[in-house]
Short mmCIF file of C-alpha atoms and ligand atoms in Angstrom, two decimals:
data_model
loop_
_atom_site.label_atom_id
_atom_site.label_comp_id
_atom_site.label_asym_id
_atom_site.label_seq_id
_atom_site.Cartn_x
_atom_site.Cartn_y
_atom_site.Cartn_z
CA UNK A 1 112.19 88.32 98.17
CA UNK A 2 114.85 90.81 97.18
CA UNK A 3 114.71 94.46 97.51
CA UNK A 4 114.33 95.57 93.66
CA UNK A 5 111.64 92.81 92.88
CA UNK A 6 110.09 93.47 96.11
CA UNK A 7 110.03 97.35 94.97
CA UNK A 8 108.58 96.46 91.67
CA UNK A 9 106.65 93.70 92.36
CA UNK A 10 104.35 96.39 95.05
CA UNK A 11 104.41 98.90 91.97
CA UNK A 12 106.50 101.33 93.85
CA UNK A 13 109.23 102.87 92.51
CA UNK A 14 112.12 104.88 93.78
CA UNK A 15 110.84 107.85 92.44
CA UNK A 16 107.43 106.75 93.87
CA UNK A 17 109.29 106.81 97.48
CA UNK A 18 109.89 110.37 97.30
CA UNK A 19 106.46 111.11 96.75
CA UNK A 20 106.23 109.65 100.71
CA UNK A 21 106.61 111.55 103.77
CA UNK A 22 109.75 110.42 106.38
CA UNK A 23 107.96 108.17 108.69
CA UNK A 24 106.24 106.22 105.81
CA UNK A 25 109.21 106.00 104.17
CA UNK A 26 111.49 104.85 107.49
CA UNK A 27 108.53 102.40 108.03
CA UNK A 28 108.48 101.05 104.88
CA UNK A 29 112.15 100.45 104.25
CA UNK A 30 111.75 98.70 107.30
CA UNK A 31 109.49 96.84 106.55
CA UNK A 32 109.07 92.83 106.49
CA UNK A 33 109.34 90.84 103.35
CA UNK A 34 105.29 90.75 103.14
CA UNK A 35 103.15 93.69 101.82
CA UNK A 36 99.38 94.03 102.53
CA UNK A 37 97.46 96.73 100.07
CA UNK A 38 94.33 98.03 100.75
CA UNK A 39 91.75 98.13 97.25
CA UNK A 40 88.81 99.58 99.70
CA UNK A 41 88.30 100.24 102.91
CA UNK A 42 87.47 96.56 103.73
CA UNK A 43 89.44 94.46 100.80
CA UNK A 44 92.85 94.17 100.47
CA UNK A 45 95.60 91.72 98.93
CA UNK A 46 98.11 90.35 100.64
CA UNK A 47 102.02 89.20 98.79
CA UNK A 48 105.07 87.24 100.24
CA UNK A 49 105.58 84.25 98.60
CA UNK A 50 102.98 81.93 96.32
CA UNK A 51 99.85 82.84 95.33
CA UNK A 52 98.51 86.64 96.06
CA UNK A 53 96.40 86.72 98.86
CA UNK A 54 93.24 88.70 99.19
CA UNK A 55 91.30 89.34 102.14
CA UNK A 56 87.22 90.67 103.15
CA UNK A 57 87.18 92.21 106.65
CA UNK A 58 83.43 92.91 107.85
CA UNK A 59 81.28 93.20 111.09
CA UNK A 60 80.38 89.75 110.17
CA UNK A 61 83.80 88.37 110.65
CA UNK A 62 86.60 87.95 108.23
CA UNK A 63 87.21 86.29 104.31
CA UNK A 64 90.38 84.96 103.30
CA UNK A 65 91.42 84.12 99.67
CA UNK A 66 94.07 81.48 99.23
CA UNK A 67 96.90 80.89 102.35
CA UNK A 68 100.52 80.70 100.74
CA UNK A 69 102.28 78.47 102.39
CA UNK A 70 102.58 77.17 106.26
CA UNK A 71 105.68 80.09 106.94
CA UNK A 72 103.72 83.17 105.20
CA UNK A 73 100.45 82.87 106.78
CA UNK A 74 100.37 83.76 110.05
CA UNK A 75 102.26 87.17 109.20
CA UNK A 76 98.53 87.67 107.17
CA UNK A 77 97.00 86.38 110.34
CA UNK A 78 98.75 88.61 112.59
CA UNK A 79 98.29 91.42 110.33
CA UNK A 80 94.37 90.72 109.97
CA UNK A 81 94.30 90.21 113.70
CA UNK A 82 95.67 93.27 114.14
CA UNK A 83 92.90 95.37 111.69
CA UNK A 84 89.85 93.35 113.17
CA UNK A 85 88.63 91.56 115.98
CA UNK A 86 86.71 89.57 114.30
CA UNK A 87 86.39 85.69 114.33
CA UNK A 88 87.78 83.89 110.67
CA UNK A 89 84.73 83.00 108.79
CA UNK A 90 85.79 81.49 105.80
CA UNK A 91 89.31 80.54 103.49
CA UNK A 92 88.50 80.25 100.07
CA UNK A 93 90.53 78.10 98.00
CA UNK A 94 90.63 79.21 94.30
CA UNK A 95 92.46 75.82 93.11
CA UNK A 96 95.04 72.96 94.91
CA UNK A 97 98.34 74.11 94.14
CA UNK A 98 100.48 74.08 97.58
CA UNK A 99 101.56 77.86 97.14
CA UNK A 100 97.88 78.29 97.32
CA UNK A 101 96.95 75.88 99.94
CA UNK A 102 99.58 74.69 101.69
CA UNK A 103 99.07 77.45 104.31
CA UNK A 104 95.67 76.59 105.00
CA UNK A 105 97.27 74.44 107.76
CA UNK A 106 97.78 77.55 110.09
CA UNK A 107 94.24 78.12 109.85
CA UNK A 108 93.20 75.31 111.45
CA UNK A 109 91.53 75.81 114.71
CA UNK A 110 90.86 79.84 114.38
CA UNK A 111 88.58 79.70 110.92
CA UNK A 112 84.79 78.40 110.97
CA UNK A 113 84.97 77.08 107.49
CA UNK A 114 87.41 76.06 104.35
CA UNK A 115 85.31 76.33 100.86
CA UNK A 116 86.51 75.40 97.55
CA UNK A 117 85.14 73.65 93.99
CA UNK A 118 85.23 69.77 94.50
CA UNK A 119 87.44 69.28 92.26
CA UNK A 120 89.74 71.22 93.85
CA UNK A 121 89.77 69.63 97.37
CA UNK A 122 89.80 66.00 95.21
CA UNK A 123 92.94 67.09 94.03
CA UNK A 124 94.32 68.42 96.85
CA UNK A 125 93.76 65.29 98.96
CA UNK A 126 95.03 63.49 96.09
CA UNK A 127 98.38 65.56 95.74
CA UNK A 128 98.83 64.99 99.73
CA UNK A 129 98.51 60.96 99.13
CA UNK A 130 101.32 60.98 96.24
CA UNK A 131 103.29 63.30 98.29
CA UNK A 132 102.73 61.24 101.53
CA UNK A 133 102.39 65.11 103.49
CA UNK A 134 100.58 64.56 106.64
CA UNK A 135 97.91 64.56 107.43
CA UNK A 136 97.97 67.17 110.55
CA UNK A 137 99.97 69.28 107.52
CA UNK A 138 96.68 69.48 105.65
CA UNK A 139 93.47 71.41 106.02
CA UNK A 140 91.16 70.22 103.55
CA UNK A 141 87.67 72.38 102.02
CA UNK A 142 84.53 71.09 104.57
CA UNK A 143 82.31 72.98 101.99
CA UNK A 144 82.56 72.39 98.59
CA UNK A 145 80.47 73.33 95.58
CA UNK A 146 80.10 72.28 91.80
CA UNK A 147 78.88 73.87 88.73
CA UNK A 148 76.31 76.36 90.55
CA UNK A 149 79.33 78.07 92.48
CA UNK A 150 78.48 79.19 96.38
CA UNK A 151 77.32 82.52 97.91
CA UNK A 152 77.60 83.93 101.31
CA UNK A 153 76.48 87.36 102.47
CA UNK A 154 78.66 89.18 104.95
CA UNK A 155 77.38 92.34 105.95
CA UNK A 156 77.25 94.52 103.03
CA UNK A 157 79.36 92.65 101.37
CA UNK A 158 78.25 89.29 99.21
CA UNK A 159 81.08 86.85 98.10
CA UNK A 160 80.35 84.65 95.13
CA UNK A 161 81.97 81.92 93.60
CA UNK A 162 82.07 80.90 90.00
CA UNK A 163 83.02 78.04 88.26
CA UNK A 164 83.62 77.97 84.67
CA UNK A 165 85.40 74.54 83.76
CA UNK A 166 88.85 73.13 83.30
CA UNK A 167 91.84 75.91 82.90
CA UNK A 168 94.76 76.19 84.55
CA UNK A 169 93.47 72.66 86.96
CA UNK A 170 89.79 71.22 86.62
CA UNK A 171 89.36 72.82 89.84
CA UNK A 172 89.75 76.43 89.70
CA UNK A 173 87.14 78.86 91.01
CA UNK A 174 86.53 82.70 90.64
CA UNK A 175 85.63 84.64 93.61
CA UNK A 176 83.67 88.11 93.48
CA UNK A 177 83.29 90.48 96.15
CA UNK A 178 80.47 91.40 94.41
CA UNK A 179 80.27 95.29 96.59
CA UNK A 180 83.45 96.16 96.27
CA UNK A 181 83.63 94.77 92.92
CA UNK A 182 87.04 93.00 93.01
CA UNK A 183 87.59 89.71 91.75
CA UNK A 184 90.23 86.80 92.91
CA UNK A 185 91.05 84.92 89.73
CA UNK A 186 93.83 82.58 91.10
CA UNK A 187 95.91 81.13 88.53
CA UNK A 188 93.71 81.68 85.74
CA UNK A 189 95.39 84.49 84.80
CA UNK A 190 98.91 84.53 84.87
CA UNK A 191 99.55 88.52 84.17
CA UNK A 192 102.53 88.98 81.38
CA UNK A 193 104.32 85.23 82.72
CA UNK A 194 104.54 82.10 81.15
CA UNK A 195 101.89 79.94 83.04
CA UNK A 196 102.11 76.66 84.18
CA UNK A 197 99.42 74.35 83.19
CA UNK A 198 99.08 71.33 85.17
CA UNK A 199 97.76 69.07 82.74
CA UNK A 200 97.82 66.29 85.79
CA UNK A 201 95.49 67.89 87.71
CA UNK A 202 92.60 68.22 84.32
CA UNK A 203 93.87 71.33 82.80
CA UNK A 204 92.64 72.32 79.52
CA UNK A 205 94.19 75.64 77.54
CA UNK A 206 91.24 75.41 74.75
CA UNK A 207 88.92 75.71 77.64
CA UNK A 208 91.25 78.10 79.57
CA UNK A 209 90.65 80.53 76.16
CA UNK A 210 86.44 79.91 76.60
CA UNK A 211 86.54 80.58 80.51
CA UNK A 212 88.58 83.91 80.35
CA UNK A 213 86.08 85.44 77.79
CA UNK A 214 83.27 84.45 79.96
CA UNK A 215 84.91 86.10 82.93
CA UNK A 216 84.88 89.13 80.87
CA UNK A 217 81.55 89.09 80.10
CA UNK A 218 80.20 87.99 83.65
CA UNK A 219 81.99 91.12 85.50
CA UNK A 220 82.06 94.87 84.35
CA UNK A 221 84.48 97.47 82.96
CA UNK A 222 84.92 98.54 86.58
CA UNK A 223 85.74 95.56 87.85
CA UNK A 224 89.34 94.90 89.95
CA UNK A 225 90.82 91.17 88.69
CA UNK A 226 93.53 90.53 91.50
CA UNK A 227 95.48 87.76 89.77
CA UNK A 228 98.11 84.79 91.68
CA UNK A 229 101.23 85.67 89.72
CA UNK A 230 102.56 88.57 87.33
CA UNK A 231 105.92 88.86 85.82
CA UNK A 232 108.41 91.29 87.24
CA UNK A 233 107.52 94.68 86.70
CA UNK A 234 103.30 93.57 86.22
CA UNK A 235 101.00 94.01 88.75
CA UNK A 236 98.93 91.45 90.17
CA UNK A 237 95.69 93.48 90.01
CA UNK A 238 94.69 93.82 86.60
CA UNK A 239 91.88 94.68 84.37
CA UNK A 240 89.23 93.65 82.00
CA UNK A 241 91.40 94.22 78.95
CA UNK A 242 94.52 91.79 80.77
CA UNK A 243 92.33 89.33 80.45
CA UNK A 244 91.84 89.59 77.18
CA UNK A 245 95.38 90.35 76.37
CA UNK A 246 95.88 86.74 78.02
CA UNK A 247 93.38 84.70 76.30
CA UNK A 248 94.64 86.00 73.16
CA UNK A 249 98.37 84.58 74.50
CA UNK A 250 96.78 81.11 75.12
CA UNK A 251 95.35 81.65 72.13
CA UNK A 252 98.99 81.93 70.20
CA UNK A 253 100.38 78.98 72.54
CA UNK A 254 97.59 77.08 71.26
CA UNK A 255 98.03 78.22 66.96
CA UNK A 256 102.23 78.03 67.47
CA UNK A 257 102.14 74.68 68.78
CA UNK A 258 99.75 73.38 66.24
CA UNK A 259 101.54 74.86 63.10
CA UNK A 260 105.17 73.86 64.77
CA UNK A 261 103.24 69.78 64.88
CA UNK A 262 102.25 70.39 61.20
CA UNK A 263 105.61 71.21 60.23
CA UNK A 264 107.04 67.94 61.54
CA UNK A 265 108.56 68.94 64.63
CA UNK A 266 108.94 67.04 68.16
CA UNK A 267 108.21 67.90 71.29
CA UNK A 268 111.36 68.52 72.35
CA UNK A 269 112.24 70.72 69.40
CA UNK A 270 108.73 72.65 69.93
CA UNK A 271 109.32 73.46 73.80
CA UNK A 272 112.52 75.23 72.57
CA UNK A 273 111.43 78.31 71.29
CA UNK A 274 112.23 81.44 72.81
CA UNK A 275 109.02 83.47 72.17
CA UNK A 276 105.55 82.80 71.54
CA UNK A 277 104.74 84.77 68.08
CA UNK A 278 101.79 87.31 68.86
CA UNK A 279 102.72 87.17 72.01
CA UNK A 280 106.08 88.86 72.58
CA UNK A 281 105.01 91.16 75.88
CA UNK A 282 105.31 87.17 77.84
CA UNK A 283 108.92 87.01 78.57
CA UNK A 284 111.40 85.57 80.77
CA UNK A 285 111.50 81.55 81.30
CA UNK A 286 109.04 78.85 81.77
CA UNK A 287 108.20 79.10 78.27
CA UNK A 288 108.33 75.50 77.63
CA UNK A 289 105.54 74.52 80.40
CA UNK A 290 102.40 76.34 78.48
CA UNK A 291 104.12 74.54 75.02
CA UNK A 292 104.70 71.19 76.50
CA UNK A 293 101.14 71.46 77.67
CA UNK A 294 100.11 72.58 74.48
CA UNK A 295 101.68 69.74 72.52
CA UNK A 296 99.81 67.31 74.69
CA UNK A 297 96.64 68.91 74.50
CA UNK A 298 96.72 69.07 70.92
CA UNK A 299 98.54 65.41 70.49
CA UNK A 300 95.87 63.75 72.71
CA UNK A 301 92.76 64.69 71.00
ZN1 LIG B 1 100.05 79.74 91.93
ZN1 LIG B 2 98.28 77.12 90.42
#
């Protein structure tokens, strides 16, 4: 990652840095490309490349959230090693995609269990077959769960999985730390970026739109939503009202591409737009995956 995005992407700024004493700051200009932040005293997220990482360390032993990718996760396992000595309980997979699972790999051996929704280890396994990866390159979910989600106590902590139905996959999954009151939403929000919608793998924007306002309405005012990707310049913790702001964006993919199809256009004109109207805070590229998706969602009925 370079420098600037790295600076903006951990919400520090330059003037931020001053605010630092020496050895901080010597440390952290020094530091690796990978950033671990603390939420509480026992949850933190973890960023290099892929998906945002977030992490549960108890007297129980220790919860992971998503892996990256095979060359990013054991800096999070040396760093976790580092804050605890205790054993890896469980790696929660929110959804498939390899910049959320591909690192799962370097967990093999060292954590008791892989959890994820069923339809998200189908898909993975199915992804590996088209993509002929190994299979020593692949750790696969050995629990799985459907519609009722999964619970596990750890210490004083409970972690809780949700599943609300096709949205970004057919496979993604919510997980709540339901004591410290943080929340890893995967790829179901995308904060202030286009997202990608992998209609392939079951995804569904209408239901997306359904899911998000019943995340709302399942966790509090209080609650933390750490999210897999944000624009430059966003954070990838969020709140309730990001949420919203991004249901309301689907929401505007959904009405553009509809009106653009009434008006007699094609695909390939549709996908060219430069800006979703009602939506103008998502910027930069990518613009024609959510419209593209859109189109066949709305094409296929
Ligand atoms: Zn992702
Ligand atoms: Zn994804």
């Amino acid at each position: 990652m370079q420098r600037r995005s790295f600076l903006r992407n951990t919400g520090l700024t330059l003037a931020g840095l001053g605010l630092l004493n020496k050895e901080t700051l010597a440390s952290f200009l020094a530091d690796p490309a990978w950033k671990i932040r603390m939420l509480t005293d026992d949850i933190g997220v973890f960023s290099e490349k892929g998906g945002t990482i977030a992490f549960l360390l108890t007297k129980k032993g220790i919860v992971v959230v998503d892996s990256q990718f095979p060359d990013t996760a054991p800096h999070l396992i040396e760093e976790l090693k580092k804050k605890s000595e205790k054993p890896f309980r469980y790696l929660i997979n929110t959804h498939h995609h390899g910049d959320h699972t591909a690192g799962n790999i370097s967990f093999k051996d060292i954590v008791e269990h892989v959890v994820a929704h069923e339809n998200s280890k189908a898909n993975q396994l199915r992804v590996a077959t088209e993509q002929k990866t190994a299979p020593e390159k692949v750790l696969a979910p050995d629990i799985t769960f459907g519609a009722d989600g999964w619970k596990q106590k750890m210490g004083k902590e409970t972690v809780r999985t949700y599943y609300f139905g096709a949205g970004h996959t057919n496979g993604d999954s919510i997980i709540h730390f339901e004591h410290g009151n943080i929340v890893h939403l995967g790829d179901l929000l995308f904060n202030r970026r286009h997202p990608y919608v992998d209609k392939g793998s079951g995804a569904s924007i209408a239901n997306w739109i359904v899911l998000l306002d019943k995340a709302i309405a399942t966790f509090d005012k209080n609650t933390q939503f750490v999210c897999g990707h944000a624009a430059e310049g966003n954070d990838v913790l969020t709140k309730a009202e990001d949420l919203k702001a991004f249901g309301d964006y689907l929401g505007n993919v959904l009405k553009f591409t509809e009106s653009e199809i009434k008006a007699g256009k094609t695909k390939e004109e549709i996908v060219k737009a430069t800006a979703i109207p009602g939506s103008p805070e998502w910027k930069g590229g990518g613009i024609e995956r959510p419209l593209g998706a859109a189109y066949t969602e709305l094409t296929s009925k």
